[in-house]
CSV table of C-alpha atoms in Angstrom, one decimal:
chain,number,residue,atom,x,y,z
T,1,MET,CA,35.5,-50.2,-10.6
T,2,ILE,CA,31.8,-50.4,-11.2
T,3,ARG,CA,30.0,-47.2,-10.5
T,4,LEU,CA,26.8,-45.2,-11.3
T,5,THR,CA,26.8,-41.5,-11.7
T,6,GLU,CA,24.2,-38.8,-12.1
T,7,HIS,CA,26.7,-36.4,-13.8
T,8,PRO,CA,28.3,-36.1,-17.2
T,9,PHE,CA,31.8,-37.5,-17.3
T,10,ASP,CA,34.9,-37.4,-19.5
T,11,ALA,CA,35.7,-40.8,-20.9
T,12,GLY,CA,39.3,-39.7,-21.6
T,13,ALA,CA,39.9,-38.9,-18.0
T,14,LEU,CA,38.6,-42.4,-17.1
T,15,LEU,CA,40.9,-44.0,-19.7
T,16,SER,CA,43.9,-42.0,-18.4
T,17,GLU,CA,43.2,-43.3,-14.9
T,18,PHE,CA,42.5,-46.8,-16.0
T,19,SER,CA,45.7,-47.1,-18.1
T,20,ALA,CA,48.1,-45.5,-15.6
T,21,GLY,CA,50.8,-47.7,-14.1
T,22,ARG,CA,50.0,-50.8,-16.1
T,23,ARG,CA,53.1,-52.9,-16.6
T,24,GLU,CA,51.8,-56.3,-17.7
T,25,THR,CA,48.8,-55.3,-19.7
T,26,GLY,CA,49.3,-55.3,-23.4
T,27,ALA,CA,45.8,-54.3,-24.5
T,28,ILE,CA,43.2,-51.9,-23.3
T,29,ALA,CA,39.9,-51.6,-25.1
T,30,THR,CA,37.2,-49.1,-24.2
T,31,PHE,CA,33.7,-48.3,-25.3
T,32,THR,CA,31.9,-45.0,-24.8
T,33,GLY,CA,28.2,-44.7,-25.5
T,34,LEU,CA,26.8,-41.3,-26.1
T,35,ALA,CA,23.2,-40.0,-26.4
T,36,ARG,CA,22.8,-39.0,-30.1
T,37,ALA,CA,21.4,-35.5,-30.7
T,38,GLU,CA,19.5,-36.7,-33.8
T,39,GLN,CA,19.7,-33.2,-35.3
T,40,GLY,CA,17.7,-31.8,-32.4
T,41,ALA,CA,15.0,-34.4,-32.6
T,42,ALA,CA,16.4,-36.5,-29.8
T,43,ALA,CA,14.4,-37.2,-26.7
T,44,VAL,CA,15.9,-36.6,-23.3
T,45,LEU,CA,16.8,-40.0,-21.7
T,46,GLU,CA,15.9,-40.9,-18.1
T,47,LEU,CA,17.7,-43.9,-16.7
T,48,GLU,CA,16.6,-45.4,-13.4
T,49,ALA,CA,18.7,-47.9,-11.5
T,50,TYR,CA,18.2,-49.7,-8.2
T,51,PRO,CA,21.2,-48.4,-6.3
T,52,GLY,CA,23.3,-51.3,-4.8
T,53,PHE,CA,21.4,-54.0,-6.7
T,54,THR,CA,22.3,-52.6,-10.1
T,55,GLU,CA,26.0,-52.4,-9.3
T,56,ALA,CA,25.9,-55.9,-7.7
T,57,GLN,CA,24.2,-57.4,-10.8
T,58,ILE,CA,26.7,-55.7,-13.1
T,59,GLY,CA,29.5,-56.9,-10.9
T,60,ARG,CA,28.4,-60.5,-11.4
T,61,ILE,CA,28.6,-60.1,-15.2
T,62,ALA,CA,31.9,-58.3,-14.8
T,63,GLU,CA,33.2,-61.3,-12.8
T,64,THR,CA,32.0,-63.6,-15.6
T,65,ALA,CA,33.8,-61.5,-18.1
T,66,ARG,CA,37.0,-61.4,-16.0
T,67,LEU,CA,37.1,-65.2,-15.9
T,68,ARG,CA,35.9,-65.9,-19.4
T,69,PHE,CA,38.3,-63.6,-21.1
T,70,GLY,CA,41.2,-63.6,-18.6
T,71,LEU,CA,41.0,-59.9,-17.9
T,72,HIS,CA,43.6,-58.1,-15.8
T,73,ASP,CA,41.1,-55.4,-14.9
T,74,LEU,CA,37.9,-53.7,-16.0
T,75,ALA,CA,36.0,-50.5,-15.3
T,76,ILE,CA,32.4,-49.6,-15.9
T,77,LEU,CA,30.8,-46.2,-15.3
T,78,HIS,CA,27.1,-45.8,-16.1
T,79,ARG,CA,25.0,-42.7,-16.1
T,80,VAL,CA,21.6,-42.6,-14.3
T,81,GLY,CA,19.0,-39.8,-14.2
T,82,ARG,CA,18.3,-37.4,-17.0
T,83,ILE,CA,20.8,-37.5,-19.9
T,84,GLN,CA,20.9,-34.7,-22.4
T,85,PRO,CA,21.6,-35.3,-26.1
T,86,GLY,CA,25.3,-35.4,-26.8
T,87,GLU,CA,26.2,-36.6,-23.2
T,88,PRO,CA,28.0,-39.8,-22.4
T,89,ILE,CA,25.8,-42.7,-21.1
T,90,VAL,CA,28.3,-45.5,-20.4
T,91,PHE,CA,32.0,-46.1,-20.4
T,92,VAL,CA,33.6,-49.6,-20.3
T,93,ALA,CA,37.3,-50.3,-20.2
T,94,THR,CA,39.0,-53.8,-20.3
T,95,ALA,CA,42.6,-54.6,-19.8
T,96,ALA,CA,44.2,-57.9,-20.9
T,97,GLY,CA,47.4,-59.4,-22.0
T,98,HIS,CA,46.4,-59.5,-25.7
T,99,ARG,CA,43.9,-57.5,-27.8
T,100,ARG,CA,41.4,-60.2,-28.8
T,101,ALA,CA,40.5,-60.8,-25.1
T,102,ALA,CA,40.2,-57.0,-24.4
T,103,PHE,CA,38.0,-56.4,-27.4
T,104,GLU,CA,35.8,-59.4,-26.8
T,105,ALA,CA,35.3,-58.7,-23.2
T,106,CYS,CA,34.4,-55.0,-23.9
T,107,ASP,CA,31.9,-56.1,-26.6
T,108,PHE,CA,30.4,-58.8,-24.2
T,109,LEU,CA,30.0,-56.3,-21.4
T,110,MET,CA,28.3,-53.7,-23.6
T,111,ASP,CA,25.9,-56.3,-25.0
T,112,TYR,CA,24.9,-57.2,-21.5
T,113,LEU,CA,24.7,-53.6,-20.3
T,114,LYS,CA,22.5,-52.7,-23.3
T,115,SER,CA,20.1,-55.6,-23.0
T,116,ARG,CA,19.8,-57.0,-19.5
T,117,ALA,CA,21.4,-54.7,-16.9
T,118,PRO,CA,19.0,-53.5,-14.2
T,119,PHE,CA,18.1,-50.2,-15.7
T,120,TRP,CA,14.8,-48.8,-16.7
T,121,LYS,CA,14.9,-46.3,-19.5
T,122,LYS,CA,12.3,-43.6,-20.3
T,123,GLU,CA,12.4,-41.3,-23.3
T,124,HIS,CA,11.0,-37.8,-22.9
T,125,GLY,CA,10.0,-36.8,-26.4
T,126,PRO,CA,7.8,-34.1,-27.9
T,127,ALA,CA,4.9,-36.6,-27.8
T,128,GLY,CA,5.4,-37.3,-24.1
T,129,ALA,CA,7.3,-39.9,-22.1
T,130,ARG,CA,7.5,-43.6,-22.8
T,131,TRP,CA,9.4,-46.5,-21.2
T,132,ILE,CA,11.8,-48.4,-23.5
T,133,GLU,CA,12.5,-52.1,-23.8
T,134,PRO,CA,15.7,-53.5,-25.3
T,135,THR,CA,15.5,-53.8,-29.1
T,136,ALA,CA,15.5,-57.1,-31.0
T,137,GLN,CA,19.1,-56.2,-32.1
T,138,ASP,CA,20.1,-55.8,-28.4
T,139,HIS,CA,18.8,-59.3,-27.7
T,140,ALA,CA,20.5,-60.7,-30.8
T,141,ASP,CA,23.8,-59.1,-29.9
T,142,ARG,CA,23.7,-60.5,-26.4
T,143,ALA,CA,22.7,-64.0,-27.6
T,144,ARG,CA,25.9,-64.2,-29.6
T,145,TRP,CA,27.7,-65.0,-26.4
T,146,ASP,CA,25.5,-67.8,-25.3
T,147,HIS,CA,26.9,-70.4,-27.8
T,148,GLU,CA,30.0,-68.9,-29.3
T,149,GLU,CA,33.4,-70.3,-28.5
T,150,THR,CA,35.9,-67.7,-27.4
T,151,ALA,CA,39.3,-67.5,-29.1
T,152,PRO,CA,42.2,-68.5,-26.8
Y,1,MET,CA,5.9,-55.1,7.4
Y,2,ALA,CA,8.5,-54.3,4.8
Y,3,ARG,CA,9.8,-51.4,2.7
Y,4,VAL,CA,8.4,-52.0,-0.8
Y,5,LEU,CA,10.2,-50.4,-3.8
Y,6,LEU,CA,8.8,-50.0,-7.3
Y,7,PHE,CA,10.8,-49.3,-10.5
Y,8,GLY,CA,10.2,-48.1,-14.0
Y,9,PRO,CA,6.7,-48.4,-15.4
Y,10,LEU,CA,5.5,-50.0,-12.1
Y,11,ARG,CA,6.3,-46.8,-10.3
Y,12,ASP,CA,4.4,-44.7,-12.8
Y,13,LEU,CA,1.4,-47.0,-12.6
Y,14,ALA,CA,1.3,-47.0,-8.8
Y,15,GLY,CA,2.1,-43.3,-8.4
Y,16,TRP,CA,4.6,-44.1,-5.7
Y,17,ARG,CA,8.2,-45.3,-5.5
Y,18,GLU,CA,8.7,-46.5,-2.0
Y,19,ARG,CA,6.2,-47.4,0.8
Y,20,GLN,CA,5.9,-49.4,4.0
Y,21,VAL,CA,3.5,-52.3,3.5
Y,22,GLU,CA,2.1,-54.7,6.1
Y,23,GLY,CA,2.9,-58.4,5.6
Y,24,GLY,CA,5.2,-61.2,6.8
Y,25,SER,CA,5.8,-62.7,3.4
Y,26,ILE,CA,6.0,-61.6,-0.2
Y,27,ALA,CA,2.5,-63.2,-0.8
Y,28,ALA,CA,1.1,-61.2,2.1
Y,29,LEU,CA,2.6,-58.0,0.7
Y,30,ARG,CA,1.0,-58.7,-2.6
Y,31,ALA,CA,-2.4,-59.3,-0.9
Y,32,ALA,CA,-2.1,-56.0,1.0
Y,33,ILE,CA,-1.2,-54.1,-2.1
Y,34,SER,CA,-4.1,-55.9,-4.0
Y,35,ALA,CA,-6.6,-54.8,-1.3
Y,36,GLU,CA,-5.7,-51.2,-2.0
Y,37,ASP,CA,-4.8,-51.2,-5.7
Y,38,PRO,CA,-5.8,-54.3,-7.6
Y,39,GLU,CA,-4.5,-53.0,-10.9
Y,40,LEU,CA,-1.0,-52.5,-9.4
Y,41,ALA,CA,-1.1,-56.0,-7.8
Y,42,LEU,CA,-2.0,-57.5,-11.2
Y,43,ALA,CA,1.0,-55.6,-12.8
Y,44,LEU,CA,3.3,-56.9,-10.0
Y,45,ALA,CA,2.3,-60.4,-11.0
Y,46,GLY,CA,2.8,-59.7,-14.7
Y,47,PRO,CA,5.2,-61.4,-17.0
Y,48,GLY,CA,8.8,-60.6,-16.5
Y,49,VAL,CA,8.4,-58.9,-13.2
Y,50,GLN,CA,11.1,-60.1,-10.8
Y,51,VAL,CA,11.2,-59.7,-7.1
Y,52,ALA,CA,14.3,-58.8,-5.0
Y,53,LEU,CA,14.4,-59.4,-1.3
Y,54,ASP,CA,17.1,-57.4,0.4
Y,55,GLN,CA,18.7,-56.9,-3.0
Y,56,ALA,CA,18.8,-60.6,-3.9
Y,57,LEU,CA,16.4,-62.0,-6.6
Y,58,VAL,CA,13.9,-64.5,-5.2
Y,59,ARG,CA,11.4,-66.8,-6.9
Y,60,GLY,CA,7.9,-67.4,-5.5
Y,61,ASP,CA,7.1,-66.7,-1.9
Y,62,ALA,CA,9.5,-65.9,0.9
Y,63,ALA,CA,9.3,-64.6,4.5
Y,64,VAL,CA,10.1,-61.0,5.0
Y,65,GLY,CA,11.2,-59.3,8.2
Y,66,ALA,CA,10.3,-55.9,9.5
Y,67,ALA,CA,13.5,-54.4,8.2
Y,68,SER,CA,13.3,-56.1,4.8
Y,69,GLU,CA,13.4,-54.3,1.5
Y,70,VAL,CA,11.3,-55.9,-1.3
Y,71,ALA,CA,11.7,-54.5,-4.8
Y,72,PHE,CA,9.4,-55.3,-7.8
Y,73,LEU,CA,11.5,-55.1,-10.9
Y,74,PRO,CA,9.8,-54.9,-14.3
Y,75,PRO,CA,11.7,-56.2,-17.4
Y,76,MET,CA,15.0,-54.5,-17.4
Y,77,SER,CA,15.7,-52.3,-20.4
Y,78,GLY,CA,19.5,-52.1,-20.2
Y,79,GLY,CA,21.3,-48.8,-20.3
V,1,MET,CA,43.9,-38.1,-37.6
V,2,ILE,CA,46.7,-40.5,-38.6
V,3,ARG,CA,50.0,-39.7,-37.0
V,4,LEU,CA,53.3,-41.2,-35.9
V,5,THR,CA,55.1,-40.0,-32.8
V,6,GLU,CA,58.5,-40.7,-31.2
V,7,HIS,CA,57.2,-39.8,-27.8
V,8,PRO,CA,55.1,-41.6,-25.1
V,9,PHE,CA,51.5,-40.4,-25.1
V,10,ASP,CA,48.4,-40.4,-22.9
V,11,ALA,CA,45.6,-42.5,-24.5
V,12,GLY,CA,43.1,-40.7,-22.3
V,13,ALA,CA,44.0,-37.3,-23.5
V,14,LEU,CA,43.5,-38.6,-27.1
V,15,LEU,CA,40.1,-40.0,-26.2
V,16,SER,CA,39.0,-36.7,-24.6
V,17,GLU,CA,40.0,-34.8,-27.7
V,18,PHE,CA,38.4,-37.4,-30.0
V,19,SER,CA,35.1,-37.5,-28.2
V,20,ALA,CA,34.7,-33.7,-27.7
V,21,GLY,CA,31.8,-32.1,-29.4
V,22,ARG,CA,30.3,-35.2,-31.0
V,23,ARG,CA,26.5,-34.7,-31.4
V,24,GLU,CA,25.5,-37.5,-33.7
V,25,THR,CA,28.0,-40.2,-32.7
V,26,GLY,CA,26.4,-42.9,-30.5
V,27,ALA,CA,29.5,-45.1,-30.1
V,28,ILE,CA,33.2,-44.6,-29.6
V,29,ALA,CA,35.5,-47.6,-29.4
V,30,THR,CA,39.2,-47.3,-28.6
V,31,PHE,CA,42.2,-49.6,-28.4
V,32,THR,CA,45.5,-48.9,-26.7
V,33,GLY,CA,48.4,-51.3,-27.2
V,34,LEU,CA,51.1,-51.2,-24.5
V,35,ALA,CA,54.6,-52.7,-24.4
V,36,ARG,CA,54.4,-55.4,-21.7
V,37,ALA,CA,57.1,-55.4,-19.0
V,38,GLU,CA,57.1,-59.2,-18.8
V,39,GLN,CA,58.3,-58.9,-15.2
V,40,GLY,CA,61.5,-57.1,-16.2
V,41,ALA,CA,62.3,-59.6,-18.9
V,42,ALA,CA,60.9,-57.5,-21.8
V,43,ALA,CA,63.1,-56.4,-24.6
V,44,VAL,CA,63.1,-52.8,-25.6
V,45,LEU,CA,61.1,-52.4,-28.9
V,46,GLU,CA,62.4,-50.4,-31.8
V,47,LEU,CA,59.9,-49.5,-34.4
V,48,GLU,CA,60.9,-48.1,-37.8
V,49,ALA,CA,58.5,-46.4,-40.2
V,50,TYR,CA,58.9,-44.9,-43.6
V,51,PRO,CA,57.7,-41.4,-42.8
V,52,GLY,CA,55.0,-40.2,-45.3
V,53,PHE,CA,54.6,-43.7,-46.9
V,54,THR,CA,53.6,-45.3,-43.6
V,55,GLU,CA,50.9,-42.7,-42.8
V,56,ALA,CA,49.7,-42.9,-46.4
V,57,GLN,CA,49.4,-46.7,-46.4
V,58,ILE,CA,47.6,-46.6,-43.0
V,59,GLY,CA,45.4,-43.9,-44.4
V,60,ARG,CA,44.3,-46.2,-47.3
V,61,ILE,CA,43.2,-48.9,-44.8
V,62,ALA,CA,41.5,-46.2,-42.7
V,63,GLU,CA,39.5,-45.1,-45.7
V,64,THR,CA,38.5,-48.7,-46.3
V,65,ALA,CA,37.4,-49.0,-42.7
V,66,ARG,CA,35.5,-45.7,-42.9
V,67,LEU,CA,33.5,-46.9,-45.9
V,68,ARG,CA,33.1,-50.6,-44.8
V,69,PHE,CA,31.8,-49.7,-41.3
V,70,GLY,CA,30.2,-46.4,-42.0
V,71,LEU,CA,32.5,-44.6,-39.5
V,72,HIS,CA,31.9,-41.0,-38.6
V,73,ASP,CA,35.5,-40.5,-37.7
V,74,LEU,CA,38.7,-42.3,-36.7
V,75,ALA,CA,42.0,-41.5,-35.1
V,76,ILE,CA,45.3,-43.5,-35.2
V,77,LEU,CA,48.4,-42.6,-33.3
V,78,HIS,CA,51.4,-45.0,-33.6
V,79,ARG,CA,54.7,-44.8,-31.8
V,80,VAL,CA,58.0,-45.2,-33.7
V,81,GLY,CA,61.6,-45.3,-32.3
V,82,ARG,CA,62.6,-47.0,-29.1
V,83,ILE,CA,59.7,-48.0,-26.8
V,84,GLN,CA,60.3,-48.9,-23.2
V,85,PRO,CA,58.3,-51.6,-21.4
V,86,GLY,CA,55.0,-50.2,-20.0
V,87,GLU,CA,54.8,-47.5,-22.7
V,88,PRO,CA,51.9,-47.2,-25.1
V,89,ILE,CA,52.6,-48.3,-28.7
V,90,VAL,CA,49.4,-47.6,-30.5
V,91,PHE,CA,46.0,-45.8,-30.0
V,92,VAL,CA,43.0,-46.3,-32.3
V,93,ALA,CA,39.7,-44.6,-31.9
V,94,THR,CA,36.5,-45.1,-34.0
V,95,ALA,CA,33.3,-43.2,-33.9
V,96,ALA,CA,30.0,-44.5,-35.4
V,97,GLY,CA,26.3,-44.3,-35.0
V,98,HIS,CA,26.1,-47.7,-33.3
V,99,ARG,CA,28.4,-49.8,-31.2
V,100,ARG,CA,28.8,-52.9,-33.5
V,101,ALA,CA,30.4,-50.7,-36.3
V,102,ALA,CA,32.7,-48.9,-33.9
V,103,PHE,CA,33.9,-52.1,-32.3
V,104,GLU,CA,34.4,-54.0,-35.6
V,105,ALA,CA,36.2,-51.1,-37.2
V,106,CYS,CA,38.6,-50.7,-34.3
V,107,ASP,CA,39.3,-54.5,-34.3
V,108,PHE,CA,39.8,-54.4,-38.1
V,109,LEU,CA,42.2,-51.5,-37.9
V,110,MET,CA,44.2,-53.1,-35.1
V,111,ASP,CA,44.5,-56.4,-37.0
V,112,TYR,CA,45.8,-54.5,-40.0
V,113,LEU,CA,48.2,-52.4,-38.0
V,114,LYS,CA,49.6,-55.4,-36.2
V,115,SER,CA,50.1,-57.6,-39.3
V,116,ARG,CA,50.7,-55.5,-42.4
V,117,ALA,CA,51.3,-51.8,-41.6
V,118,PRO,CA,54.6,-50.5,-42.9
V,119,PHE,CA,56.6,-50.9,-39.7
V,120,TRP,CA,59.7,-52.8,-39.0
V,121,LYS,CA,60.1,-54.0,-35.5
V,122,LYS,CA,63.3,-54.9,-33.7
V,123,GLU,CA,63.6,-56.3,-30.2
V,124,HIS,CA,66.6,-55.4,-28.1
V,125,GLY,CA,66.9,-58.2,-25.6
V,126,PRO,CA,69.7,-59.5,-23.4
V,127,ALA,CA,70.8,-61.9,-26.2
V,128,GLY,CA,71.1,-59.0,-28.7
V,129,ALA,CA,68.8,-57.5,-31.2
V,130,ARG,CA,66.5,-59.3,-33.7
V,131,TRP,CA,63.9,-58.2,-36.3
V,132,ILE,CA,60.4,-59.5,-35.7
V,133,GLU,CA,57.9,-60.7,-38.3
V,134,PRO,CA,54.1,-60.8,-37.6
V,135,THR,CA,53.0,-63.9,-35.8
V,136,ALA,CA,50.8,-66.6,-37.3
V,137,GLN,CA,48.1,-65.3,-35.0
V,138,ASP,CA,48.5,-61.8,-36.4
V,139,HIS,CA,48.0,-63.2,-39.9
V,140,ALA,CA,45.0,-65.3,-38.8
V,141,ASP,CA,43.4,-62.3,-37.1
V,142,ARG,CA,43.7,-60.2,-40.2
V,143,ALA,CA,42.5,-62.9,-42.5
V,144,ARG,CA,39.2,-63.0,-40.6
V,145,TRP,CA,38.2,-59.8,-42.5
V,146,ASP,CA,38.9,-61.1,-46.0
V,147,HIS,CA,35.8,-63.3,-46.2
V,148,GLU,CA,33.6,-62.4,-43.2
V,149,GLU,CA,30.3,-60.5,-43.8
V,150,THR,CA,29.9,-57.4,-41.7
V,151,ALA,CA,26.8,-57.1,-39.6
V,152,PRO,CA,24.6,-54.2,-40.9
F,1,MET,CA,70.6,-41.2,-60.1
F,2,ALA,CA,68.2,-41.6,-57.3
F,3,ARG,CA,68.0,-41.4,-53.5
F,4,VAL,CA,67.8,-45.1,-52.3
F,5,LEU,CA,66.3,-45.9,-48.9
F,6,LEU,CA,66.7,-49.1,-47.0
F,7,PHE,CA,64.5,-50.2,-44.1
F,8,GLY,CA,64.5,-52.8,-41.3
F,9,PRO,CA,66.9,-55.8,-41.8
F,10,LEU,CA,68.0,-54.5,-45.2
F,11,ARG,CA,69.5,-51.5,-43.6
F,12,ASP,CA,71.3,-53.6,-41.0
F,13,LEU,CA,72.6,-55.9,-43.8
F,14,ALA,CA,73.8,-52.9,-46.0
F,15,GLY,CA,75.2,-50.9,-43.1
F,16,TRP,CA,73.5,-47.8,-44.6
F,17,ARG,CA,70.1,-46.3,-44.6
F,18,GLU,CA,70.1,-43.7,-47.4
F,19,ARG,CA,72.5,-43.2,-50.4
F,20,GLN,CA,72.6,-41.7,-53.8
F,21,VAL,CA,72.9,-44.4,-56.5
F,22,GLU,CA,73.6,-44.0,-60.2
F,23,GLY,CA,70.9,-45.3,-62.6
F,24,GLY,CA,68.0,-44.3,-64.7
F,25,SER,CA,65.7,-47.2,-63.7
F,26,ILE,CA,65.1,-49.5,-60.8
F,27,ALA,CA,66.9,-52.3,-62.7
F,28,ALA,CA,69.9,-50.0,-63.2
F,29,LEU,CA,69.9,-49.1,-59.5
F,30,ARG,CA,69.9,-52.8,-58.6
F,31,ALA,CA,72.8,-53.4,-61.0
F,32,ALA,CA,74.8,-50.5,-59.5
F,33,ILE,CA,74.2,-51.9,-56.0
F,34,SER,CA,75.1,-55.4,-57.1
F,35,ALA,CA,78.5,-54.2,-58.5
F,36,GLU,CA,79.4,-52.9,-55.1
F,37,ASP,CA,77.5,-55.3,-52.7
F,38,PRO,CA,76.2,-58.4,-54.4
F,39,GLU,CA,74.9,-59.8,-51.1
F,40,LEU,CA,72.7,-56.7,-50.6
F,41,ALA,CA,71.5,-56.8,-54.2
F,42,LEU,CA,70.5,-60.5,-53.6
F,43,ALA,CA,68.6,-59.5,-50.5
F,44,LEU,CA,66.9,-56.6,-52.3
F,45,ALA,CA,65.6,-59.2,-54.8
F,46,GLY,CA,64.5,-61.5,-52.0
F,47,PRO,CA,61.0,-62.8,-51.4
F,48,GLY,CA,58.6,-60.2,-50.0
F,49,VAL,CA,60.8,-57.2,-50.6
F,50,GLN,CA,58.6,-54.4,-52.1
F,51,VAL,CA,59.8,-51.3,-54.0
F,52,ALA,CA,58.4,-47.9,-53.5
F,53,LEU,CA,59.1,-45.2,-56.1
F,54,ASP,CA,58.4,-41.7,-54.7
F,55,GLN,CA,56.4,-43.4,-52.0
F,56,ALA,CA,54.2,-45.4,-54.3
F,57,LEU,CA,54.6,-49.2,-54.6
F,58,VAL,CA,55.8,-50.4,-58.0
F,59,ARG,CA,56.2,-53.8,-59.4
F,60,GLY,CA,59.0,-54.8,-61.8
F,61,ASP,CA,61.1,-52.1,-63.4
F,62,ALA,CA,60.3,-48.4,-63.7
F,63,ALA,CA,62.2,-45.3,-64.9
F,64,VAL,CA,63.6,-43.1,-62.1
F,65,GLY,CA,64.5,-39.4,-62.3
F,66,ALA,CA,67.4,-37.7,-60.7
F,67,ALA,CA,65.2,-36.4,-57.9
F,68,SER,CA,63.4,-39.8,-57.3
F,69,GLU,CA,63.3,-41.6,-54.0
F,70,VAL,CA,63.5,-45.4,-54.3
F,71,ALA,CA,62.8,-47.4,-51.1
F,72,PHE,CA,63.3,-51.1,-50.7
F,73,LEU,CA,60.9,-52.4,-48.1
F,74,PRO,CA,61.4,-55.8,-46.5
F,75,PRO,CA,58.3,-57.7,-45.3
F,76,MET,CA,56.5,-55.4,-43.0
F,77,SER,CA,56.1,-56.5,-39.4
F,78,GLY,CA,53.2,-54.4,-38.3
F,79,GLY,CA,53.4,-52.3,-35.2
């Protein structure tokens, strides 16, 4: 499941759905990204996607993750539109036979989503709006996967 | 003729998000945009701007049909 | 929250509860471990704990994780008693400002729980019951944390 | 006199899980157990068996009170 949504969501409900009826999966890892309130100083985030294209590009990386880590299944839900402080932005779940693969795939997918996925991000702060580029840390996080060997 | 889509800062710069533009190739679309808004055309040729034709990334020039969708994608910021 | 339970649980409900009302947390990682059915060949697991002692020992490692990774919060729920194939065994959730800390803390806690936590595990298979010791992989996974530097 | 608890394979070997044992120290408890079940006493002294006195791990000998709880913990398997 790879889906964009304009509405807040409950990560727990997504995990319940994702884990239901699994018989051969030993490990499920999830990640939920939330917009921090920064003690009231947080900007409102606006995330723009290219509907169809964005899901397809994420789908290609998801397929890479599925093969690379031997995943049984995965789910990605990503917010678009205006996101208020405290609201969830992204949910990723991975299912695998063993925990190392589930963790690494979840980590890998988040590094991709945070640095290269087809989103354009605007911050609406007190000083006006500005477009955001990925941070150096985001690029460094993603680059970890370019050369690293994956544990079996 | 194609449906041209702009995203992110390109949309803010142009003042529009979607428009029909005359031209049988991506190069012709760029020329048509340049005639009307040279600053935008320059930005569309800027570093890191990718082009998607009918939702597939293309490099360089390509023919576009009347029903084609051409999107100019500035550097993606991630979610 | 560190708790043992004799009953199956819904990891999604735990994640909903854990993520509710967070304003300053940017990242929540979870792990759910499930008993694999192994196409019907799986043994029934029996997990024994030392009530009070087991929670306290897990609590010490949880406190280590909290400090080491700068966690905002964490939750651990672990099954004891007889566990049928397909049922959840363990749920771990970690909350942090940023995703690397949340992921690493969750991974760290699972490596501890799988290799050194005060549980004794028996498999009831067709050939009878046998007590299980941690695998070499479990020890190797845990040992990763003894020398590795943590990303800031 | 203390309440002695056995876990995991030690419990299976002994055939009991919890019992009152006479003795004012852990060494005295081991001796009392040995008098009755030398095989169990040997296992309790085996490699990797830890002792918890009132839920705190102890090494070597220690005095135990009448209300003390002494647990023999074989190597922990993790969950």
